[in-house]
PDB file of C-alpha atoms in Angstrom:
ATOM      1  CA  MET A 459     -45.533 -20.596 -41.744  1.00  0.00           C
ATOM      2  CA  SER A 460     -48.171 -22.425 -43.702  1.00  0.00           C
ATOM      3  CA  LEU A 461     -51.259 -20.647 -44.875  1.00  0.00           C
ATOM      4  CA  PHE A 462     -53.239 -23.806 -44.256  1.00  0.00           C
ATOM      5  CA  ASN A 463     -53.905 -25.811 -41.097  1.00  0.00           C
ATOM      6  CA  HIS A 464     -52.685 -29.335 -40.841  1.00  0.00           C
ATOM      7  CA  ILE A 465     -54.368 -32.093 -38.979  1.00  0.00           C
ATOM      8  CA  LYS A 466     -53.485 -35.716 -38.052  1.00  0.00           C
ATOM      9  CA  VAL A 467     -56.036 -38.536 -38.030  1.00  0.00           C
ATOM     10  CA  ARG A 468     -55.702 -42.223 -37.062  1.00  0.00           C
ATOM     11  CA  THR A 469     -57.075 -44.781 -39.445  1.00  0.00           C
ATOM     12  CA  PRO A 470     -58.886 -48.014 -38.407  1.00  0.00           C
ATOM     13  CA  GLU A 471     -55.520 -49.700 -39.197  1.00  0.00           C
ATOM     14  CA  SER A 472     -53.899 -47.587 -36.451  1.00  0.00           C
ATOM     15  CA  VAL A 473     -51.844 -45.624 -38.968  1.00  0.00           C
ATOM     16  CA  GLU A 474     -51.573 -41.910 -38.384  1.00  0.00           C
ATOM     17  CA  LEU A 475     -51.963 -39.635 -41.410  1.00  0.00           C
ATOM     18  CA  GLU A 476     -51.516 -35.991 -41.847  1.00  0.00           C
ATOM     19  CA  PHE A 477     -53.794 -33.936 -43.974  1.00  0.00           C
ATOM     20  CA  THR A 478     -53.918 -30.295 -45.054  1.00  0.00           C
ATOM     21  CA  LEU A 479     -57.277 -28.736 -44.358  1.00  0.00           C
ATOM     22  CA  ALA A 480     -58.941 -27.189 -47.348  1.00  0.00           C
ATOM     23  CA  GLY A 481     -59.239 -23.664 -46.058  1.00  0.00           C
ATOM     24  CA  ILE A 482     -62.125 -21.116 -46.436  1.00  0.00           C
ATOM     25  CA  GLY A 483     -60.848 -19.846 -49.762  1.00  0.00           C
ATOM     26  CA  ASN A 484     -60.749 -23.171 -51.551  1.00  0.00           C
ATOM     27  CA  ARG A 485     -64.135 -24.223 -50.105  1.00  0.00           C
ATOM     28  CA  THR A 486     -65.715 -20.896 -51.127  1.00  0.00           C
ATOM     29  CA  ILE A 487     -64.481 -21.247 -54.662  1.00  0.00           C
ATOM     30  CA  ALA A 488     -65.642 -24.823 -54.787  1.00  0.00           C
ATOM     31  CA  LEU A 489     -69.082 -23.900 -53.554  1.00  0.00           C
ATOM     32  CA  ILE A 490     -69.486 -21.126 -56.175  1.00  0.00           C
ATOM     33  CA  VAL A 491     -68.517 -23.478 -59.005  1.00  0.00           C
ATOM     34  CA  ASP A 492     -71.098 -26.089 -57.566  1.00  0.00           C
ATOM     35  CA  TYR A 493     -73.866 -23.514 -57.159  1.00  0.00           C
ATOM     36  CA  LEU A 494     -73.371 -22.279 -60.800  1.00  0.00           C
ATOM     37  CA  ILE A 495     -73.633 -25.834 -62.037  1.00  0.00           C
ATOM     38  CA  TRP A 496     -76.594 -26.643 -59.706  1.00  0.00           C
ATOM     39  CA  GLY A 497     -78.263 -23.335 -60.676  1.00  0.00           C
ATOM     40  CA  ALA A 498     -78.076 -24.147 -64.367  1.00  0.00           C
ATOM     41  CA  LEU A 499     -79.405 -27.670 -63.732  1.00  0.00           C
ATOM     42  CA  LEU A 500     -82.283 -26.285 -61.541  1.00  0.00           C
ATOM     43  CA  ILE A 501     -83.280 -23.806 -64.192  1.00  0.00           C
ATOM     44  CA  GLY A 502     -83.405 -26.411 -66.867  1.00  0.00           C
ATOM     45  CA  VAL A 503     -85.535 -28.757 -64.691  1.00  0.00           C
ATOM     46  CA  LEU A 504     -87.913 -25.978 -63.652  1.00  0.00           C
ATOM     47  CA  MET A 505     -88.361 -24.752 -67.216  1.00  0.00           C
ATOM     48  CA  VAL A 506     -89.294 -28.362 -68.284  1.00  0.00           C
ATOM     49  CA  TRP A 507     -91.661 -28.538 -65.261  1.00  0.00           C
ATOM     50  CA  LEU A 508     -93.231 -25.192 -66.099  1.00  0.00           C
ATOM     51  CA  ILE A 509     -94.093 -26.427 -69.589  1.00  0.00           C
ATOM     52  CA  LEU A 510     -95.495 -29.705 -68.087  1.00  0.00           C
ATOM     53  CA  SER A 511     -97.527 -27.588 -65.532  1.00  0.00           C
ATOM     54  CA  VAL A 512     -99.226 -25.654 -68.263  1.00  0.00           C
ATOM     55  CA  GLN A 513    -100.244 -28.815 -70.049  1.00  0.00           C
ATOM     56  CA  ILE A 514    -101.487 -30.375 -66.797  1.00  0.00           C
ATOM     57  CA  GLN A 515    -103.665 -27.275 -66.108  1.00  0.00           C
ATOM     58  CA  GLN A 516    -105.078 -27.470 -69.557  1.00  0.00           C
ATOM     59  CA  TYR A 517    -106.080 -31.118 -69.034  1.00  0.00           C
ATOM     60  CA  PHE A 518    -107.642 -30.410 -65.588  1.00  0.00           C
ATOM     61  CA  PRO A 519    -109.001 -26.876 -65.925  1.00  0.00           C
ATOM     62  CA  ASN A 520    -111.661 -27.299 -63.229  1.00  0.00           C
ATOM     63  CA  THR A 521    -109.617 -29.163 -60.616  1.00  0.00           C
ATOM     64  CA  ARG A 522    -109.463 -27.269 -57.415  1.00  0.00           C
ATOM     65  CA  ASN A 523    -106.153 -26.337 -55.834  1.00  0.00           C
ATOM     66  CA  ILE A 524    -104.161 -27.661 -58.926  1.00  0.00           C
ATOM     67  CA  GLU A 525    -101.889 -24.627 -58.833  1.00  0.00           C
ATOM     68  CA  MET A 526    -101.008 -25.224 -55.161  1.00  0.00           C
ATOM     69  CA  TRP A 527    -100.105 -28.871 -55.851  1.00  0.00           C
ATOM     70  CA  LEU A 528     -97.987 -27.973 -58.905  1.00  0.00           C
ATOM     71  CA  THR A 529     -96.183 -25.347 -56.797  1.00  0.00           C
ATOM     72  CA  ALA A 530     -95.609 -27.839 -54.051  1.00  0.00           C
ATOM     73  CA  ILE A 531     -94.102 -30.293 -56.568  1.00  0.00           C
ATOM     74  CA  SER A 532     -91.875 -27.627 -57.937  1.00  0.00           C
ATOM     75  CA  ILE A 533     -90.550 -26.897 -54.367  1.00  0.00           C
ATOM     76  CA  LEU A 534     -89.897 -30.655 -53.822  1.00  0.00           C
ATOM     77  CA  LEU A 535     -88.072 -30.930 -57.133  1.00  0.00           C
ATOM     78  CA  SER A 536     -85.874 -27.933 -56.154  1.00  0.00           C
ATOM     79  CA  PHE A 537     -84.997 -29.500 -52.811  1.00  0.00           C
ATOM     80  CA  ALA A 538     -84.377 -32.952 -54.386  1.00  0.00           C
ATOM     81  CA  ILE A 539     -81.948 -31.425 -56.960  1.00  0.00           C
ATOM     82  CA  TYR A 540     -80.224 -29.284 -54.272  1.00  0.00           C
ATOM     83  CA  THR A 541     -79.533 -32.204 -52.032  1.00  0.00           C
ATOM     84  CA  GLY A 542     -79.166 -34.809 -54.676  1.00  0.00           C
ATOM     85  CA  TYR A 543     -76.464 -32.901 -56.436  1.00  0.00           C
ATOM     86  CA  PHE A 544     -74.134 -32.931 -53.554  1.00  0.00           C
ATOM     87  CA  VAL A 545     -75.131 -36.412 -52.398  1.00  0.00           C
ATOM     88  CA  LEU A 546     -74.673 -37.942 -55.852  1.00  0.00           C
ATOM     89  CA  PHE A 547     -71.253 -36.462 -56.575  1.00  0.00           C
ATOM     90  CA  GLU A 548     -69.803 -36.923 -53.127  1.00  0.00           C
ATOM     91  CA  THR A 549     -70.846 -40.484 -53.010  1.00  0.00           C
ATOM     92  CA  LEU A 550     -69.752 -41.412 -56.550  1.00  0.00           C
ATOM     93  CA  TRP A 551     -66.606 -39.248 -56.686  1.00  0.00           C
ATOM     94  CA  GLN A 552     -65.174 -40.269 -53.336  1.00  0.00           C
ATOM     95  CA  GLY A 553     -65.987 -37.025 -51.472  1.00  0.00           C
ATOM     96  CA  GLN A 554     -65.732 -34.641 -54.418  1.00  0.00           C
ATOM     97  CA  THR A 555     -68.166 -32.553 -56.462  1.00  0.00           C
ATOM     98  CA  PRO A 556     -67.246 -30.711 -59.627  1.00  0.00           C
ATOM     99  CA  GLY A 557     -66.383 -27.687 -57.572  1.00  0.00           C
ATOM    100  CA  LYS A 558     -64.226 -29.612 -55.144  1.00  0.00           C
ATOM    101  CA  ARG A 559     -62.486 -31.456 -58.041  1.00  0.00           C
ATOM    102  CA  TYR A 560     -61.787 -28.076 -59.593  1.00  0.00           C
ATOM    103  CA  THR A 561     -60.126 -26.715 -56.497  1.00  0.00           C
ATOM    104  CA  LYS A 562     -58.509 -30.113 -55.681  1.00  0.00           C
ATOM    105  CA  ILE A 563     -60.208 -30.635 -52.297  1.00  0.00           C
ATOM    106  CA  ARG A 564     -61.999 -33.676 -50.925  1.00  0.00           C
ATOM    107  CA  VAL A 565     -64.394 -34.689 -48.136  1.00  0.00           C
ATOM    108  CA  ILE A 566     -63.200 -37.476 -45.881  1.00  0.00           C
ATOM    109  CA  ARG A 567     -64.428 -38.987 -42.745  1.00  0.00           C
ATOM    110  CA  ASP A 568     -62.791 -38.118 -39.374  1.00  0.00           C
ATOM    111  CA  ASP A 569     -60.842 -41.328 -39.458  1.00  0.00           C
ATOM    112  CA  GLY A 570     -59.323 -40.592 -42.912  1.00  0.00           C
ATOM    113  CA  GLN A 571     -61.626 -43.000 -44.747  1.00  0.00           C
ATOM    114  CA  PRO A 572     -63.694 -42.033 -47.905  1.00  0.00           C
ATOM    115  CA  VAL A 573     -67.189 -40.712 -47.214  1.00  0.00           C
ATOM    116  CA  GLY A 574     -70.144 -42.833 -47.891  1.00  0.00           C
ATOM    117  CA  ALA A 575     -73.790 -42.117 -48.767  1.00  0.00           C
ATOM    118  CA  THR A 576     -74.764 -41.616 -45.080  1.00  0.00           C
ATOM    119  CA  GLN A 577     -72.231 -38.755 -44.557  1.00  0.00           C
ATOM    120  CA  ALA A 578     -73.026 -37.214 -47.947  1.00  0.00           C
ATOM    121  CA  ILE A 579     -76.787 -37.222 -47.085  1.00  0.00           C
ATOM    122  CA  LEU A 580     -76.258 -35.677 -43.645  1.00  0.00           C
ATOM    123  CA  ARG A 581     -73.936 -32.886 -45.108  1.00  0.00           C
ATOM    124  CA  ALA A 582     -76.439 -32.092 -47.813  1.00  0.00           C
ATOM    125  CA  LEU A 583     -79.487 -31.950 -45.442  1.00  0.00           C
ATOM    126  CA  VAL A 584     -77.719 -29.518 -43.028  1.00  0.00           C
ATOM    127  CA  ARG A 585     -76.200 -27.372 -45.857  1.00  0.00           C
ATOM    128  CA  PRO A 586     -79.285 -24.990 -45.979  1.00  0.00           C
ATOM    129  CA  ILE A 587     -78.725 -24.221 -42.303  1.00  0.00           C
ATOM    130  CA  ASP A 588     -75.031 -23.573 -42.901  1.00  0.00           C
ATOM    131  CA  ASP A 589     -75.940 -21.196 -45.672  1.00  0.00           C
ATOM    132  CA  ILE A 590     -78.345 -19.158 -43.584  1.00  0.00           C
ATOM    133  CA  ALA A 591     -76.571 -15.991 -42.312  1.00  0.00           C
ATOM    134  CA  PHE A 592     -73.239 -17.548 -43.334  1.00  0.00           C
ATOM    135  CA  ILE A 593     -73.296 -19.865 -40.294  1.00  0.00           C
ATOM    136  CA  GLY A 594     -71.137 -22.465 -42.032  1.00  0.00           C
ATOM    137  CA  MET A 595     -68.568 -19.960 -43.084  1.00  0.00           C
ATOM    138  CA  LEU A 596     -68.268 -18.606 -39.451  1.00  0.00           C
ATOM    139  CA  LEU A 597     -67.823 -22.085 -38.122  1.00  0.00           C
ATOM    140  CA  ILE A 598     -65.059 -22.921 -40.672  1.00  0.00           C
ATOM    141  CA  ILE A 599     -63.178 -19.722 -39.821  1.00  0.00           C
ATOM    142  CA  LEU A 600     -63.572 -19.997 -35.982  1.00  0.00           C
ATOM    143  CA  THR A 601     -63.125 -23.772 -35.418  1.00  0.00           C
ATOM    144  CA  LYS A 602     -59.756 -25.467 -35.298  1.00  0.00           C
ATOM    145  CA  ARG A 603     -60.792 -28.303 -37.681  1.00  0.00           C
ATOM    146  CA  GLU A 604     -62.532 -25.870 -40.043  1.00  0.00           C
ATOM    147  CA  LYS A 605     -65.780 -27.726 -39.871  1.00  0.00           C
ATOM    148  CA  ARG A 606     -69.188 -26.449 -40.760  1.00  0.00           C
ATOM    149  CA  LEU A 607     -72.332 -27.642 -38.972  1.00  0.00           C
ATOM    150  CA  GLY A 608     -72.848 -30.354 -41.591  1.00  0.00           C
ATOM    151  CA  ASP A 609     -69.254 -31.613 -41.098  1.00  0.00           C
ATOM    152  CA  TRP A 610     -69.709 -31.926 -37.320  1.00  0.00           C
ATOM    153  CA  ILE A 611     -72.980 -33.888 -37.650  1.00  0.00           C
ATOM    154  CA  ALA A 612     -71.703 -36.132 -40.400  1.00  0.00           C
ATOM    155  CA  GLY A 613     -68.233 -36.595 -38.887  1.00  0.00           C
ATOM    156  CA  THR A 614     -66.335 -35.326 -41.883  1.00  0.00           C
ATOM    157  CA  LEU A 615     -63.330 -33.148 -42.835  1.00  0.00           C
ATOM    158  CA  VAL A 616     -62.658 -31.228 -46.033  1.00  0.00           C
ATOM    159  CA  VAL A 617     -58.970 -31.574 -46.917  1.00  0.00           C
ATOM    160  CA  GLN A 618     -56.677 -30.702 -49.852  1.00  0.00           C
ATOM    161  CA  GLU A 619     -55.924 -33.531 -52.332  1.00  0.00           C
ATOM    162  CA  GLN A 620     -52.780 -35.335 -51.273  1.00  0.00           C
ATOM    163  CA  ARG A 621     -50.601 -36.205 -54.268  1.00  0.00           C
ATOM    164  CA  PRO A 622     -48.022 -38.917 -53.521  1.00  0.00           C
ATOM    165  CA  ILE A 623     -44.329 -38.185 -53.261  1.00  0.00           C
ATOM    166  CA  SER A 624     -42.043 -40.235 -55.374  1.00  0.00           C
ATOM    167  CA  SER A 625     -39.144 -40.338 -53.034  1.00  0.00           C
ATOM    168  CA  ALA A 626     -38.998 -42.688 -50.068  1.00  0.00           C
ATOM    169  CA  ASN A 627     -36.841 -42.754 -46.954  1.00  0.00           C
ATOM    170  CA  PHE A 628     -37.095 -46.510 -46.465  1.00  0.00           C
ATOM    171  CA  LYS A 629     -35.636 -49.578 -48.092  1.00  0.00           C
ATOM    172  CA  LEU A 630     -37.694 -51.599 -50.688  1.00  0.00           C
ATOM    173  CA  SER A 631     -37.000 -55.174 -51.733  1.00  0.00           C
ATOM    174  CA  PRO A 632     -35.216 -55.703 -55.152  1.00  0.00           C
ATOM    175  CA  GLU A 633     -38.118 -58.040 -56.187  1.00  0.00           C
ATOM    176  CA  ALA A 634     -40.652 -55.235 -55.700  1.00  0.00           C
ATOM    177  CA  ASP A 635     -39.389 -53.362 -58.692  1.00  0.00           C
ATOM    178  CA  SER A 636     -40.114 -56.095 -61.269  1.00  0.00           C
ATOM    179  CA  LEU A 637     -43.362 -56.927 -59.617  1.00  0.00           C
ATOM    180  CA  ALA A 638     -44.434 -53.350 -59.691  1.00  0.00           C
ATOM    181  CA  ASN A 639     -43.970 -53.324 -63.492  1.00  0.00           C
ATOM    182  CA  GLN A 640     -46.208 -56.463 -63.678  1.00  0.00           C
ATOM    183  CA  LEU A 641     -48.884 -54.726 -61.623  1.00  0.00           C
ATOM    184  CA  VAL A 642     -48.843 -51.659 -63.884  1.00  0.00           C
ATOM    185  CA  ALA A 643     -49.337 -53.899 -66.964  1.00  0.00           C
ATOM    186  CA  THR A 644     -52.046 -56.120 -65.457  1.00  0.00           C
ATOM    187  CA  GLN A 645     -53.906 -54.058 -62.812  1.00  0.00           C
ATOM    188  CA  ASN A 646     -55.543 -50.641 -62.740  1.00  0.00           C
ATOM    189  CA  VAL A 647     -53.650 -49.362 -59.713  1.00  0.00           C
ATOM    190  CA  ALA A 648     -55.015 -45.866 -60.419  1.00  0.00           C
ATOM    191  CA  VAL A 649     -58.274 -46.908 -58.591  1.00  0.00           C
ATOM    192  CA  LEU A 650     -56.390 -46.452 -55.323  1.00  0.00           C
ATOM    193  CA  LEU A 651     -57.011 -43.057 -53.773  1.00  0.00           C
ATOM    194  CA  PRO A 652     -54.156 -40.879 -52.515  1.00  0.00           C
ATOM    195  CA  ASP A 653     -55.337 -41.638 -49.019  1.00  0.00           C
ATOM    196  CA  ASP A 654     -54.927 -45.384 -49.715  1.00  0.00           C
ATOM    197  CA  PHE A 655     -51.452 -44.744 -51.096  1.00  0.00           C
ATOM    198  CA  ALA A 656     -50.658 -42.709 -47.873  1.00  0.00           C
ATOM    199  CA  VAL A 657     -51.727 -45.551 -45.665  1.00  0.00           C
ATOM    200  CA  ILE A 658     -49.354 -47.969 -47.578  1.00  0.00           C
ATOM    201  CA  ARG A 659     -46.519 -45.369 -47.366  1.00  0.00           C
ATOM    202  CA  GLU A 660     -46.999 -44.804 -43.685  1.00  0.00           C
ATOM    203  CA  TYR A 661     -46.891 -48.560 -42.979  1.00  0.00           C
ATOM    204  CA  LEU A 662     -43.736 -49.016 -45.116  1.00  0.00           C
ATOM    205  CA  GLN A 663     -42.050 -46.142 -43.266  1.00  0.00           C
ATOM    206  CA  ARG A 664     -42.977 -47.346 -39.822  1.00  0.00           C
ATOM    207  CA  ARG A 665     -42.943 -51.192 -40.087  1.00  0.00           C
ATOM    208  CA  SER A 666     -39.420 -51.305 -38.702  1.00  0.00           C
ATOM    209  CA  MET A 667     -40.712 -49.905 -35.355  1.00  0.00           C
ATOM    210  CA  LEU A 668     -43.301 -52.684 -35.004  1.00  0.00           C
ATOM    211  CA  ASP A 669     -42.743 -56.025 -33.437  1.00  0.00           C
ATOM    212  CA  ASN A 670     -42.903 -59.052 -35.658  1.00  0.00           C
ATOM    213  CA  ARG A 671     -46.405 -60.137 -34.644  1.00  0.00           C
ATOM    214  CA  ALA A 672     -47.952 -56.616 -35.008  1.00  0.00           C
ATOM    215  CA  LYS A 673     -46.059 -56.107 -38.296  1.00  0.00           C
ATOM    216  CA  ASN A 674     -47.261 -59.377 -39.785  1.00  0.00           C
ATOM    217  CA  ASP A 675     -50.853 -58.821 -38.667  1.00  0.00           C
ATOM    218  CA  LEU A 676     -50.953 -55.183 -39.991  1.00  0.00           C
ATOM    219  CA  SER A 677     -49.262 -56.084 -43.263  1.00  0.00           C
ATOM    220  CA  LEU A 678     -51.533 -58.920 -43.994  1.00  0.00           C
ATOM    221  CA  LYS A 679     -54.664 -56.846 -43.268  1.00  0.00           C
ATOM    222  CA  LEU A 680     -53.383 -53.963 -45.482  1.00  0.00           C
ATOM    223  CA  ALA A 681     -52.523 -56.382 -48.265  1.00  0.00           C
ATOM    224  CA  ARG A 682     -55.969 -57.946 -48.178  1.00  0.00           C
ATOM    225  CA  GLN A 683     -57.672 -54.526 -48.301  1.00  0.00           C
ATOM    226  CA  VAL A 684     -55.453 -53.412 -51.232  1.00  0.00           C
ATOM    227  CA  ARG A 685     -56.114 -56.660 -52.994  1.00  0.00           C
ATOM    228  CA  ASP A 686     -59.836 -56.105 -52.605  1.00  0.00           C
ATOM    229  CA  LEU A 687     -59.621 -52.551 -53.922  1.00  0.00           C
ATOM    230  CA  LEU A 688     -57.687 -53.788 -56.996  1.00  0.00           C
ATOM    231  CA  GLU A 689     -60.299 -56.630 -57.379  1.00  0.00           C
ATOM    232  CA  MET A 690     -57.633 -59.288 -57.425  1.00  0.00           C
ATOM    233  CA  LYS A 691     -58.809 -62.755 -56.545  1.00  0.00           C
ATOM    234  CA  GLU A 692     -55.703 -63.670 -54.782  1.00  0.00           C
ATOM    235  CA  LEU A 693     -52.082 -62.537 -54.286  1.00  0.00           C
ATOM    236  CA  PRO A 694     -49.389 -63.868 -56.688  1.00  0.00           C
ATOM    237  CA  PHE A 695     -47.940 -67.232 -55.644  1.00  0.00           C
ATOM    238  CA  GLU A 696     -45.282 -67.209 -52.882  1.00  0.00           C
ATOM    239  CA  MET A 697     -45.512 -63.445 -52.355  1.00  0.00           C
ATOM    240  CA  THR A 698     -45.407 -61.959 -48.846  1.00  0.00           C
ATOM    241  CA  ALA A 699     -47.757 -59.175 -47.795  1.00  0.00           C
ATOM    242  CA  ASP A 700     -44.817 -56.801 -47.367  1.00  0.00           C
ATOM    243  CA  LEU A 701     -43.560 -57.456 -50.867  1.00  0.00           C
ATOM    244  CA  PHE A 702     -47.079 -56.958 -52.324  1.00  0.00           C
ATOM    245  CA  LEU A 703     -47.416 -53.568 -50.495  1.00  0.00           C
ATOM    246  CA  GLU A 704     -43.977 -52.530 -51.759  1.00  0.00           C
ATOM    247  CA  ALA A 705     -44.787 -53.416 -55.280  1.00  0.00           C
ATOM    248  CA  VAL A 706     -48.140 -51.552 -55.062  1.00  0.00           C
ATOM    249  CA  TYR A 707     -46.361 -48.554 -53.601  1.00  0.00           C
ATOM    250  CA  LEU A 708     -44.031 -48.461 -56.655  1.00  0.00           C
ATOM    251  CA  ALA A 709     -46.674 -49.250 -59.193  1.00  0.00           C
ATOM    252  CA  TYR A 710     -48.974 -46.462 -57.961  1.00  0.00           C
ATOM    253  CA  GLN A 711     -46.243 -43.929 -58.755  1.00  0.00           C
ATOM    254  CA  ARG A 712     -45.513 -45.368 -62.108  1.00  0.00           C
ATOM    255  CA  GLN A 713     -49.115 -45.562 -63.410  1.00  0.00           C
TER     256      GLN A 713
END
């Protein structure tokens, strides 16, 4: 029996993916690491602000309510750092903060796609409510999808990092092997996320069950999306979408 819950989500490309939820233990460790880093950052900023506040009070000794304004600004700075820390990292690091990266977990959208700034902001704004009286922890423990309040509002999940498996139970074209070597040499295939790799793998595994029209449409759509992620202007000459996806599948594992 697994100690972690598994969940299946359907991507916009109608590909079903299975993820392992992060679990309360990993999320707690990640949050402790993040709070230690955030706390150190906050202390540093407030110390600088304290020095500046003393200087400001010396320049305006007779200004009424100056202390109240300085205190209000310090509270705003604390809130901005608190929310900005999580928003910045989860947006730039594809759903990860330093703590999440340390524990190898990641925030994704309910449809399996990477989170954006909107989801990261919603999660950060609701986080203080989740921290009050351990509301977030209780919701993670008691709900099937292990979501805190911020996850429900933002439409997100916290899952374990999925590392790709090297073995495949489907056939690949002979041409894909040499093309994969070219991709490794000329493209930064590592920019693809494990979730992107999983979508490609799921398609290659299930393409034989699709009718020709659905298969062609889906393979072309996936190939174009992967091409855009790799920042390639166009696919190599006389290459089918399937062959390109097979080559990317092999190249990702080799790079």
